[in-house]
Tab-separated table of C-alpha atoms in Angstrom:
chain	number	residue	atom	x	y	z
A	1	UNK	CA	106.256	143.481	121.477
A	2	UNK	CA	103.311	145.921	120.956
A	3	UNK	CA	99.982	144.875	122.561
A	4	UNK	CA	96.582	146.196	121.668
A	5	UNK	CA	94.776	143.610	123.829
A	6	UNK	CA	96.331	141.142	126.178
A	7	UNK	CA	96.926	137.570	125.143
A	8	UNK	CA	94.377	136.353	127.652
A	9	UNK	CA	91.668	138.685	126.390
A	10	UNK	CA	92.262	137.707	122.746
A	11	UNK	CA	92.160	134.073	123.585
A	12	UNK	CA	89.058	134.233	125.752
A	13	UNK	CA	87.064	136.724	123.668
A	14	UNK	CA	88.057	136.247	119.977
A	15	UNK	CA	89.979	133.009	119.292
A	16	UNK	CA	86.929	130.834	119.993
A	17	UNK	CA	85.088	132.307	117.030
A	18	UNK	CA	87.797	131.510	114.477
A	19	UNK	CA	87.172	128.325	112.439
A	20	UNK	CA	89.694	125.565	112.463
A	21	UNK	CA	91.477	125.081	109.144
A	22	UNK	CA	90.890	121.547	107.786
A	23	UNK	CA	93.082	122.132	104.741
A	24	UNK	CA	96.133	124.155	103.833
A	25	UNK	CA	99.053	125.251	106.016
A	26	UNK	CA	98.434	126.010	109.635
A	27	UNK	CA	99.689	129.381	111.008
A	28	UNK	CA	103.252	129.187	112.156
A	29	UNK	CA	102.700	131.673	114.901
A	30	UNK	CA	100.117	131.894	117.689
A	31	UNK	CA	96.692	133.014	116.471
A	32	UNK	CA	96.597	135.543	119.319
A	33	UNK	CA	99.612	137.343	117.867
A	34	UNK	CA	98.005	137.476	114.377
A	35	UNK	CA	94.843	138.933	115.919
A	36	UNK	CA	96.886	141.429	117.895
A	37	UNK	CA	98.722	142.445	114.673
A	38	UNK	CA	95.356	142.987	112.859
A	39	UNK	CA	93.993	144.994	115.779
A	40	UNK	CA	97.202	147.132	115.807
A	41	UNK	CA	96.696	147.994	112.106
A	42	UNK	CA	93.019	148.851	112.680
A	43	UNK	CA	93.725	150.851	115.800
A	44	UNK	CA	96.601	152.836	114.383
A	45	UNK	CA	95.262	153.287	110.816
A	46	UNK	CA	98.645	152.727	109.258
A	47	UNK	CA	99.004	151.036	105.845
A	48	UNK	CA	99.496	147.285	105.806
A	49	UNK	CA	102.993	147.466	104.416
A	50	UNK	CA	104.014	149.714	107.277
A	51	UNK	CA	103.126	147.173	109.982
A	52	UNK	CA	106.042	146.824	112.455
A	53	UNK	CA	105.769	143.047	112.252
A	54	UNK	CA	109.132	142.500	114.082
A	55	UNK	CA	107.647	144.249	117.106
A	56	UNK	CA	104.239	142.492	116.848
A	57	UNK	CA	105.444	138.888	116.903
A	58	UNK	CA	107.389	137.312	119.669
A	59	UNK	CA	109.378	134.689	117.591
A	60	UNK	CA	108.885	134.482	113.870
A	61	UNK	CA	107.601	137.630	112.142
A	62	UNK	CA	104.952	137.076	109.492
A	63	UNK	CA	105.005	139.094	106.271
A	64	UNK	CA	102.345	141.827	106.227
A	65	UNK	CA	100.689	140.162	103.175
A	66	UNK	CA	100.208	136.995	105.241
A	67	UNK	CA	98.644	138.988	108.023
A	68	UNK	CA	96.313	140.685	105.510
A	69	UNK	CA	95.418	137.259	104.078
A	70	UNK	CA	94.176	136.081	107.465
A	71	UNK	CA	92.279	139.308	107.979
A	72	UNK	CA	90.658	139.168	104.592
A	73	UNK	CA	89.622	135.529	104.868
A	74	UNK	CA	88.032	136.099	108.248
A	75	UNK	CA	86.186	139.106	106.838
A	76	UNK	CA	84.774	136.993	103.991
A	77	UNK	CA	83.691	134.316	106.496
A	78	UNK	CA	81.856	136.832	108.609
A	79	UNK	CA	83.935	136.002	111.694
A	80	UNK	CA	84.366	139.606	112.859
A	81	UNK	CA	80.641	140.303	112.732
A	82	UNK	CA	79.794	137.040	114.530
A	83	UNK	CA	82.383	137.878	117.193
A	84	UNK	CA	80.989	141.348	117.613
A	85	UNK	CA	77.420	140.161	118.046
A	86	UNK	CA	78.430	137.564	120.672
A	87	UNK	CA	80.413	140.184	122.562
A	88	UNK	CA	77.291	142.413	122.560
A	89	UNK	CA	75.286	139.567	123.938
A	90	UNK	CA	77.852	138.877	126.619
A	91	UNK	CA	78.320	142.384	127.855
A	92	UNK	CA	74.973	144.058	127.075
A	93	UNK	CA	74.486	144.740	130.778
A	94	UNK	CA	77.409	147.166	130.571
A	95	UNK	CA	75.574	149.444	128.031
A	96	UNK	CA	73.412	152.314	128.941
A	97	UNK	CA	70.421	151.946	126.725
A	98	UNK	CA	68.343	154.695	128.262
A	99	UNK	CA	68.967	156.281	124.885
A	100	UNK	CA	70.892	155.514	121.709
A	101	UNK	CA	72.483	157.930	119.196
A	102	UNK	CA	72.615	157.694	115.415
A	103	UNK	CA	75.161	159.395	113.217
A	104	UNK	CA	77.189	159.019	110.060
A	105	UNK	CA	80.960	158.728	109.688
A	106	UNK	CA	83.205	159.298	106.623
A	107	UNK	CA	86.481	157.474	106.213
A	108	UNK	CA	89.245	158.459	103.831
A	109	UNK	CA	89.653	156.419	100.690
A	110	UNK	CA	92.804	157.929	99.256
A	111	UNK	CA	93.162	155.557	96.276
A	112	UNK	CA	89.493	156.026	95.304
A	113	UNK	CA	88.265	152.456	95.770
A	114	UNK	CA	84.847	152.486	97.371
A	115	UNK	CA	84.449	156.266	97.403
A	116	UNK	CA	81.903	159.025	97.890
A	117	UNK	CA	82.547	162.714	97.807
A	118	UNK	CA	79.119	164.367	98.025
A	119	UNK	CA	80.258	167.354	100.151
A	120	UNK	CA	82.564	170.010	98.733
A	121	UNK	CA	83.984	170.767	102.140
A	122	UNK	CA	85.365	167.188	102.322
A	123	UNK	CA	88.490	167.399	100.248
A	124	UNK	CA	89.257	163.648	100.249
A	125	UNK	CA	87.328	160.845	98.716
A	126	UNK	CA	85.521	158.883	101.410
A	127	UNK	CA	83.255	155.945	102.252
A	128	UNK	CA	80.231	156.489	104.497
A	129	UNK	CA	78.791	154.383	107.406
A	130	UNK	CA	76.029	154.885	109.860
A	131	UNK	CA	76.527	153.766	113.470
A	132	UNK	CA	74.604	153.550	116.690
A	133	UNK	CA	76.061	154.159	120.164
A	134	UNK	CA	74.632	153.925	123.656
A	135	UNK	CA	74.397	156.979	126.000
A	136	UNK	CA	78.042	156.503	127.009
A	137	UNK	CA	79.243	156.688	123.370
A	138	UNK	CA	79.987	152.889	123.188
A	139	UNK	CA	79.438	151.613	119.730
A	140	UNK	CA	76.512	149.102	119.407
A	141	UNK	CA	76.299	148.649	115.629
A	142	UNK	CA	77.785	150.025	112.326
A	143	UNK	CA	76.417	149.669	108.829
A	144	UNK	CA	78.359	148.310	105.843
A	145	UNK	CA	80.407	151.175	104.245
A	146	UNK	CA	78.712	152.335	101.011
A	147	UNK	CA	79.943	154.281	98.027
A	148	UNK	CA	78.126	156.709	95.750
A	149	UNK	CA	77.107	160.360	95.561
A	150	UNK	CA	74.804	160.477	98.577
A	151	UNK	CA	74.161	161.758	102.107
A	152	UNK	CA	73.445	159.985	105.367
A	153	UNK	CA	69.822	159.245	104.304
A	154	UNK	CA	70.935	157.314	101.204
A	155	UNK	CA	69.160	153.955	101.169
A	156	UNK	CA	68.173	154.556	104.750
A	157	UNK	CA	65.566	151.756	104.776
A	158	UNK	CA	68.212	149.034	104.104
A	159	UNK	CA	70.823	150.686	106.325
A	160	UNK	CA	68.531	151.145	109.295
A	161	UNK	CA	67.308	147.595	109.006
A	162	UNK	CA	70.926	146.433	109.047
A	163	UNK	CA	71.643	148.367	112.260
A	164	UNK	CA	68.527	147.231	114.116
A	165	UNK	CA	68.927	143.647	113.013
A	166	UNK	CA	72.439	143.571	114.415
A	167	UNK	CA	71.010	144.639	117.790
A	168	UNK	CA	68.174	142.116	117.704
A	169	UNK	CA	70.698	139.337	116.764
A	170	UNK	CA	72.517	140.343	119.997
A	171	UNK	CA	69.235	139.969	121.926
A	172	UNK	CA	69.095	143.740	122.411
A	173	UNK	CA	65.489	144.810	121.936
A	174	UNK	CA	64.788	147.846	119.890
A	175	UNK	CA	61.233	148.152	121.133
A	176	UNK	CA	60.858	151.402	123.037
A	177	UNK	CA	64.441	152.649	122.331
A	178	UNK	CA	64.859	156.441	122.475
A	179	UNK	CA	66.936	157.533	119.470
A	180	UNK	CA	68.740	160.822	119.136
A	181	UNK	CA	69.830	161.981	115.575
A	182	UNK	CA	70.839	165.321	114.152
A	183	UNK	CA	68.988	167.366	111.536
A	184	UNK	CA	70.616	165.493	108.654
A	185	UNK	CA	68.291	162.526	109.565
A	186	UNK	CA	65.020	164.636	109.620
A	187	UNK	CA	63.056	162.768	106.941
A	188	UNK	CA	59.653	161.152	106.768
A	189	UNK	CA	61.153	157.841	105.701
A	190	UNK	CA	63.224	157.496	108.910
A	191	UNK	CA	60.412	158.673	111.146
A	192	UNK	CA	58.211	156.014	109.607
A	193	UNK	CA	60.869	153.343	110.091
A	194	UNK	CA	61.203	154.304	113.753
A	195	UNK	CA	57.384	154.240	114.179
A	196	UNK	CA	57.178	150.770	112.701
A	197	UNK	CA	59.797	149.420	115.149
A	198	UNK	CA	58.306	151.341	118.090
A	199	UNK	CA	61.465	153.469	118.372
A	200	UNK	CA	61.041	156.946	119.814
A	201	UNK	CA	62.714	159.269	117.296
A	202	UNK	CA	64.243	162.368	118.882
A	203	UNK	CA	65.464	164.012	115.644
A	204	UNK	CA	66.443	167.638	115.390
A	205	UNK	CA	64.340	169.567	112.841
A	206	UNK	CA	65.908	170.403	109.516
A	207	UNK	CA	64.792	173.897	108.722
A	208	UNK	CA	65.412	173.295	105.044
A	209	UNK	CA	62.435	170.923	105.057
A	210	UNK	CA	59.905	173.468	106.166
A	211	UNK	CA	59.557	177.040	107.308
A	212	UNK	CA	57.859	179.209	109.933
A	213	UNK	CA	55.511	177.694	112.504
A	214	UNK	CA	55.591	174.391	110.707
A	215	UNK	CA	59.084	173.554	111.928
A	216	UNK	CA	58.928	170.583	114.262
A	217	UNK	CA	61.029	170.394	117.428
A	218	UNK	CA	62.941	167.595	119.055
A	219	UNK	CA	60.831	165.523	121.484
A	220	UNK	CA	63.159	166.182	124.447
A	221	UNK	CA	65.796	168.947	124.184
A	222	UNK	CA	67.584	167.899	127.363
A	223	UNK	CA	67.996	164.289	126.165
A	224	UNK	CA	68.994	165.516	122.724
A	225	UNK	CA	71.940	167.335	124.308
A	226	UNK	CA	73.265	163.858	125.309
A	227	UNK	CA	73.940	163.300	121.570
A	228	UNK	CA	77.365	164.846	122.029
A	229	UNK	CA	78.705	161.519	123.169
A	230	UNK	CA	78.526	160.080	119.621
A	231	UNK	CA	80.542	163.048	118.325
A	232	UNK	CA	83.198	162.134	120.934
A	233	UNK	CA	83.096	158.521	119.664
A	234	UNK	CA	83.595	159.718	116.120
A	235	UNK	CA	86.605	161.859	117.140
């Protein structure tokens, strides 16, 4: 049997957030094995119909469509987000919040569902999300994937609010956070958002925005070098 997380971890950290079904058929296999199957799919990135269900269940193997049904229902009920926020609360002492990093990530969308392909160098259709990590590269928050012909600053007001609200819901204060971001985020709108929330924005200057002596510089070059950890997270 393939394990992404141990049975004990899944039961202690995830199962408690799943709602009890009052109607309909109850799962015929342990919930921890269904969770493990979902995590295997998300971890490996394989297609649902390629799930090795016989190796992911100890007794009866569920059909991949049944596993997807559980995953989809829990998504709609907001269970994964609730679980994530509670885990952030529980383990926030393990994060290094001396600085946080902001970046965008594109995920392939081969069948062209929720897609965006604003960059010619990206051959595949993709969806785009923004995410925050701590100094170690541990993910703190990620925005809802969006589609459309846009860059990382698209609808930045709503997206940044979503990210910071997730931290605040997890009792992680954004007041005084030191935020690194690359030149793609050098825009007045984001600087103003950071100022309103008392976040110190350490954003690399985008030379396409200005020229000559008017080019601004990052607040702290040494701390900006720590931004490499979010690239490692993305990889």
